[in-house]
CSV table of C-alpha atoms in Angstrom, one decimal:
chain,number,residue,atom,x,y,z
A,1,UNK,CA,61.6,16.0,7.9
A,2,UNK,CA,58.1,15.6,8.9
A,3,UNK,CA,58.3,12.2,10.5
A,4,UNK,CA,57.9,11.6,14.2
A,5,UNK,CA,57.7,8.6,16.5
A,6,UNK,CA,56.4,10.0,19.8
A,7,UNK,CA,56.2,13.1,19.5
A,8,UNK,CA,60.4,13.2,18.6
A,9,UNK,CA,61.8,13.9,15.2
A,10,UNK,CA,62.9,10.3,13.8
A,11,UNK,CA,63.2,10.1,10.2
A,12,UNK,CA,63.0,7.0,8.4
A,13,UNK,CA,65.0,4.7,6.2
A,14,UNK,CA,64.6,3.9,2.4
A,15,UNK,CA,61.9,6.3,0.3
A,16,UNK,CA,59.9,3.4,-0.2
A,17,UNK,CA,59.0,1.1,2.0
A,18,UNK,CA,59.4,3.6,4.9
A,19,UNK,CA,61.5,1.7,7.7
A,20,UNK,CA,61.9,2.5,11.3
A,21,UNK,CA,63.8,0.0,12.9
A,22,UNK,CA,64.0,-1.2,16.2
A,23,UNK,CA,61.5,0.7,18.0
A,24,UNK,CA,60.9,0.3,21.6
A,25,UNK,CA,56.5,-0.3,22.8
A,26,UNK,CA,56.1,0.0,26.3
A,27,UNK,CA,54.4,-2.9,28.0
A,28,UNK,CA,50.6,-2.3,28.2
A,29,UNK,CA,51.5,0.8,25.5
A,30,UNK,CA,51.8,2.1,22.2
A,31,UNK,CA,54.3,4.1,20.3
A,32,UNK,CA,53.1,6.7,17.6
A,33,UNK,CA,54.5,7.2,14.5
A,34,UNK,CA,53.5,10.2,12.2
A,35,UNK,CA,54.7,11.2,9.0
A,36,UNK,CA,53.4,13.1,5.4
A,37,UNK,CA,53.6,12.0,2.3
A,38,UNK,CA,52.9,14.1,-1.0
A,39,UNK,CA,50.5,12.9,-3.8
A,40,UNK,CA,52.2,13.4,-7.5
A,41,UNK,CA,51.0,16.3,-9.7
A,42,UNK,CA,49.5,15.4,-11.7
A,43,UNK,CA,48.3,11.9,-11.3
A,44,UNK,CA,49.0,9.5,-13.4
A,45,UNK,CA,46.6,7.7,-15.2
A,46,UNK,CA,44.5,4.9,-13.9
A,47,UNK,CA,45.1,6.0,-10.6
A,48,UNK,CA,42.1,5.6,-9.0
A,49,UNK,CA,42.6,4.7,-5.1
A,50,UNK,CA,45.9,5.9,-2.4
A,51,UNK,CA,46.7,3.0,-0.8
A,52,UNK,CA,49.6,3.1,2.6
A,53,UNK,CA,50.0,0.0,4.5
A,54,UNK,CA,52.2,-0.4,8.0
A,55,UNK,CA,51.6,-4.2,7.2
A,56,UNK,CA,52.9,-6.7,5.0
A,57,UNK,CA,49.1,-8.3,5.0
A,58,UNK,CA,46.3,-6.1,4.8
A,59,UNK,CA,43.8,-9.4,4.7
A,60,UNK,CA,44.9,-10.2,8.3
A,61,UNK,CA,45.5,-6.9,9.9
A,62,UNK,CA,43.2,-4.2,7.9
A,63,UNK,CA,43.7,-1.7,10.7
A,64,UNK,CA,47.0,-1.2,9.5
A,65,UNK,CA,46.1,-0.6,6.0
A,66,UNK,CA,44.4,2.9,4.6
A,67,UNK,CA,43.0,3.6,1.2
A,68,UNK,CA,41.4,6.6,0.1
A,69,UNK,CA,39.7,7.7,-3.4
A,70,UNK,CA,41.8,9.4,-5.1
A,71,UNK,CA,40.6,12.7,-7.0
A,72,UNK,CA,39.3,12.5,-10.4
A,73,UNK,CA,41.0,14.9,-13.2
A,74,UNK,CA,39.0,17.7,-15.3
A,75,UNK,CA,39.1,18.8,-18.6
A,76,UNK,CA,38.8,22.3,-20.2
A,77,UNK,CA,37.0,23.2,-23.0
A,78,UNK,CA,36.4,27.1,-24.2
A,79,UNK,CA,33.6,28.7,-26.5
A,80,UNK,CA,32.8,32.4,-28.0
A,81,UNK,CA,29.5,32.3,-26.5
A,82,UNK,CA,28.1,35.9,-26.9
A,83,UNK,CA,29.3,39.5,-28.8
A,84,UNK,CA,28.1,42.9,-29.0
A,85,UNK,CA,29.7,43.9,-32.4
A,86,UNK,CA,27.7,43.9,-36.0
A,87,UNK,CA,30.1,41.4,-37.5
A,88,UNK,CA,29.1,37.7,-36.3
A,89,UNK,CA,32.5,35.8,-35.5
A,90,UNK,CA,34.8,38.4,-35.7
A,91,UNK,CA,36.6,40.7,-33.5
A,92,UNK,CA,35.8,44.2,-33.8
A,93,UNK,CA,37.2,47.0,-31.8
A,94,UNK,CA,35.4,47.8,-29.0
A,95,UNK,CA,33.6,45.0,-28.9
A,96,UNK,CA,32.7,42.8,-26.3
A,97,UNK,CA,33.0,39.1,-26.5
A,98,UNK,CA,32.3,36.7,-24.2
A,99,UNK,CA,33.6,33.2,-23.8
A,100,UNK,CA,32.4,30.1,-21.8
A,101,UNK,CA,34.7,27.2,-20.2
A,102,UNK,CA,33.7,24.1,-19.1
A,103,UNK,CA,35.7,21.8,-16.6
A,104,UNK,CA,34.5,18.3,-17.5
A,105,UNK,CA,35.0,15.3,-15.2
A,106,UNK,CA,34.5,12.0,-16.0
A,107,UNK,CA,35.5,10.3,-13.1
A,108,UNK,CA,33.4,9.1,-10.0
A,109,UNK,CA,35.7,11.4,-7.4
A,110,UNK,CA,35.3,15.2,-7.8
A,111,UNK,CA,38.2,17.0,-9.2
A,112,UNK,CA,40.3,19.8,-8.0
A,113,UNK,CA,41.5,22.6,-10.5
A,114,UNK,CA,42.8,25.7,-11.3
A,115,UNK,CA,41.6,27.4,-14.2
A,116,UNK,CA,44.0,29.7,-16.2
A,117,UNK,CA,42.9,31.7,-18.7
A,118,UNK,CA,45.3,33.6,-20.9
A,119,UNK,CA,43.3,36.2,-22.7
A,120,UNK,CA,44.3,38.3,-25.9
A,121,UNK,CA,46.9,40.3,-26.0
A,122,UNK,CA,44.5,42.8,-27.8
A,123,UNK,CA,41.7,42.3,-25.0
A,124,UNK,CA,40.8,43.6,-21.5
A,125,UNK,CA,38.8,41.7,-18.9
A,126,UNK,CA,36.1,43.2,-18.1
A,127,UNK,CA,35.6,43.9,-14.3
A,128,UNK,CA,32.4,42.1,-13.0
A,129,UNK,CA,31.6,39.9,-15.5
A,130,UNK,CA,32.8,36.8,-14.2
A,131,UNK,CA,31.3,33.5,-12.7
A,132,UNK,CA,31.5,30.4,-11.9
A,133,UNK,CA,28.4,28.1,-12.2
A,134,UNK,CA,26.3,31.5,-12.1
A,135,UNK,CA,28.0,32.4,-8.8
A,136,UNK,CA,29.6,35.7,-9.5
A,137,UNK,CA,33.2,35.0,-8.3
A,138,UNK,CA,36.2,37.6,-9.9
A,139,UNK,CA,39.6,36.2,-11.0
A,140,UNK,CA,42.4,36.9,-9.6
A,141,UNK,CA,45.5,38.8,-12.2
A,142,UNK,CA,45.1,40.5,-15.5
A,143,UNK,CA,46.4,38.5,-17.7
A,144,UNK,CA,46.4,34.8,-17.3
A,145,UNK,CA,42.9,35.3,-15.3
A,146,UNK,CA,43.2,32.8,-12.8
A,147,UNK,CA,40.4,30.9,-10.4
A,148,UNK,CA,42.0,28.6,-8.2
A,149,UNK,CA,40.8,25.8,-6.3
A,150,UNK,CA,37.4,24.4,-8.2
A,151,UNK,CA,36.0,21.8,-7.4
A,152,UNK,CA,34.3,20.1,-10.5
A,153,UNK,CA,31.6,17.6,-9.3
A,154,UNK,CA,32.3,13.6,-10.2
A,155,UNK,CA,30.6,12.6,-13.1
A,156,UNK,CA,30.0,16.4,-14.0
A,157,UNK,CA,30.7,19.6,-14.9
A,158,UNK,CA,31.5,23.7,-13.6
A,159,UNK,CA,30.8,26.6,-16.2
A,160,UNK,CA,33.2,29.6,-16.2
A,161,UNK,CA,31.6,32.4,-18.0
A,162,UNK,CA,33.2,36.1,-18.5
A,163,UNK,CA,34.0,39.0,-21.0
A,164,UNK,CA,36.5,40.9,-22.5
A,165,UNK,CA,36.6,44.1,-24.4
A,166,UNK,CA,38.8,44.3,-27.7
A,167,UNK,CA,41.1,47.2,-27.8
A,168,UNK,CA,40.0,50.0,-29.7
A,169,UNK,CA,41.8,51.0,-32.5
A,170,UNK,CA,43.2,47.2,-32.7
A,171,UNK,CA,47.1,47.4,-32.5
A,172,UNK,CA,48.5,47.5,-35.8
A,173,UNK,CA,49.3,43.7,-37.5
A,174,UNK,CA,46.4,42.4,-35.3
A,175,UNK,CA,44.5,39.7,-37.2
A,176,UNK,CA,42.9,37.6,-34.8
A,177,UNK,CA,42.2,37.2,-31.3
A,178,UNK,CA,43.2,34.1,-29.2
A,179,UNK,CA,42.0,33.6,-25.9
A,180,UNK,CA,43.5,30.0,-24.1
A,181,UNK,CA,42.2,28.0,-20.8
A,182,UNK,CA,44.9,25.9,-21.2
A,183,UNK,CA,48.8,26.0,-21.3
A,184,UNK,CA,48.5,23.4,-24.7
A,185,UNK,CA,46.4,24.2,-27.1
A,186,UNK,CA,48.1,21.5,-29.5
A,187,UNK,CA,47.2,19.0,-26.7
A,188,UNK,CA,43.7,20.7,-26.0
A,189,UNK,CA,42.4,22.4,-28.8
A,190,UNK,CA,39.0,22.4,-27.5
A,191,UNK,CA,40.3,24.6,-24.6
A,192,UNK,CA,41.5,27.5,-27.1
A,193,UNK,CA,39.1,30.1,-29.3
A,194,UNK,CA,40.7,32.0,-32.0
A,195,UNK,CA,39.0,34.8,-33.9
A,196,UNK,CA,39.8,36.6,-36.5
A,197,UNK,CA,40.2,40.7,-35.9
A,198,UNK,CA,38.3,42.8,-38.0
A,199,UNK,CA,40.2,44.3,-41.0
A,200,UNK,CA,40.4,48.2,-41.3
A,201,UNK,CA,39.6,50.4,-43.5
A,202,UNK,CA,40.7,53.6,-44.9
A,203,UNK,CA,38.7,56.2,-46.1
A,204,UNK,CA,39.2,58.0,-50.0
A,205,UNK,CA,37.1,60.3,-51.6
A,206,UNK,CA,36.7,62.2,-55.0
A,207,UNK,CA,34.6,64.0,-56.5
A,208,UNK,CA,32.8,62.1,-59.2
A,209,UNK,CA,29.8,64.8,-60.6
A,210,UNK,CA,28.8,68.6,-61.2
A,211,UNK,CA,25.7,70.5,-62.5
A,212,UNK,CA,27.9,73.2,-63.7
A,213,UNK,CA,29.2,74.7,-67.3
């Protein structure tokens, strides 16, 4: 529906090529024809360029042929980069942890993406500790956080930094904390943390001496 040929609603025929037969120039004119079309998500690979041509011969009639970079992709990866607790590496409650993710891009185009971050079950954000390349900038949700549109630079890279703050007592059965900035950790393990909770323990006493007869 979003094709036009003079302003009028004319759709074309076949998906690809696009065919509009038959159309009528006026003498000493032109006749427009506008249309969208939607680039695939995601790319696929190798995909470097978006080529359309309204020519058979883009050597002999280049005005008729457009190509335009196409973006470049990103990839996540996630870090325990900082924690306030007494126990290096674990999760202890109450603690705060904090966790770094860079967006890496490789490519020569910069790179749209949306970073989603599912955080612990076990874990709360915690509310103004977010940014993005030291740029304070909140997420949006609970739980996935989410920061849409990034733009990671081509040939380079966008830091998302923020903390969380494990529950306190952990939740029964809880023995470790996952926090993901991907939707595959088996396909991007470098995007997913895991830490082991702290263990708990229980009190016992006795008494063990006397000075008495």
């Amino acid at each position: 529906g979003s094709a036009t040929v003079n302003g009028i609603a004319h759709e074309p025929t076949g998906p690809d090529p696009l065919l509009w037969d038959d159309l009528p120039v006026p003498a000493g004119s032109t006749a427009r024809v506008v249309y969208s079309v939607k680039v695939a998500d995601p790319l696929p690979d190798g995909v470097t360029t978006i080529g359309n041509a309204a020519t058979d011969d883009c050597g002999l009639n280049p005005d008729a042929c457009v190509t335009i970079p196409a973006a470049g992709k990103a990839v996540s990866s996630k870090a325990l980069t900082g924690e306030d607790g007494i126990i290096p590496d674990v999760a202890e409650p109450g603690e705060t942890l904090t966790y770094t993710v860079i967006l890496t891009n490789n490519d020569g185009n910069p790179a749209p993406y949306d970073l989603k971050d599912d955080i612990d079950d076990a874990t709360t954000y915690v509310t103004g500790s977010a940014s993005i390349d030291g740029t304070l900038r909140e997420p949006v949700g609970a739980d996935p956080l989410t920061w849409d549109n990034l733009i990671v630079p081509a040939n380079g890279t966008l830091t998302a930094v923020y903390s969380v703050k494990v529950a306190d007592p952990l939740p029964d059965g809880v023995t470790e904390n996952r926090n993901a900035a991907t939707d595959d950790c088996d396909a991007n393990p470098d995007a997913c943390v895991t830490t082991p909770a702290a263990g708990k323990a229980e009190p016992s006493k006795a008494l063990t001496g006397e000075s008495g007869v």
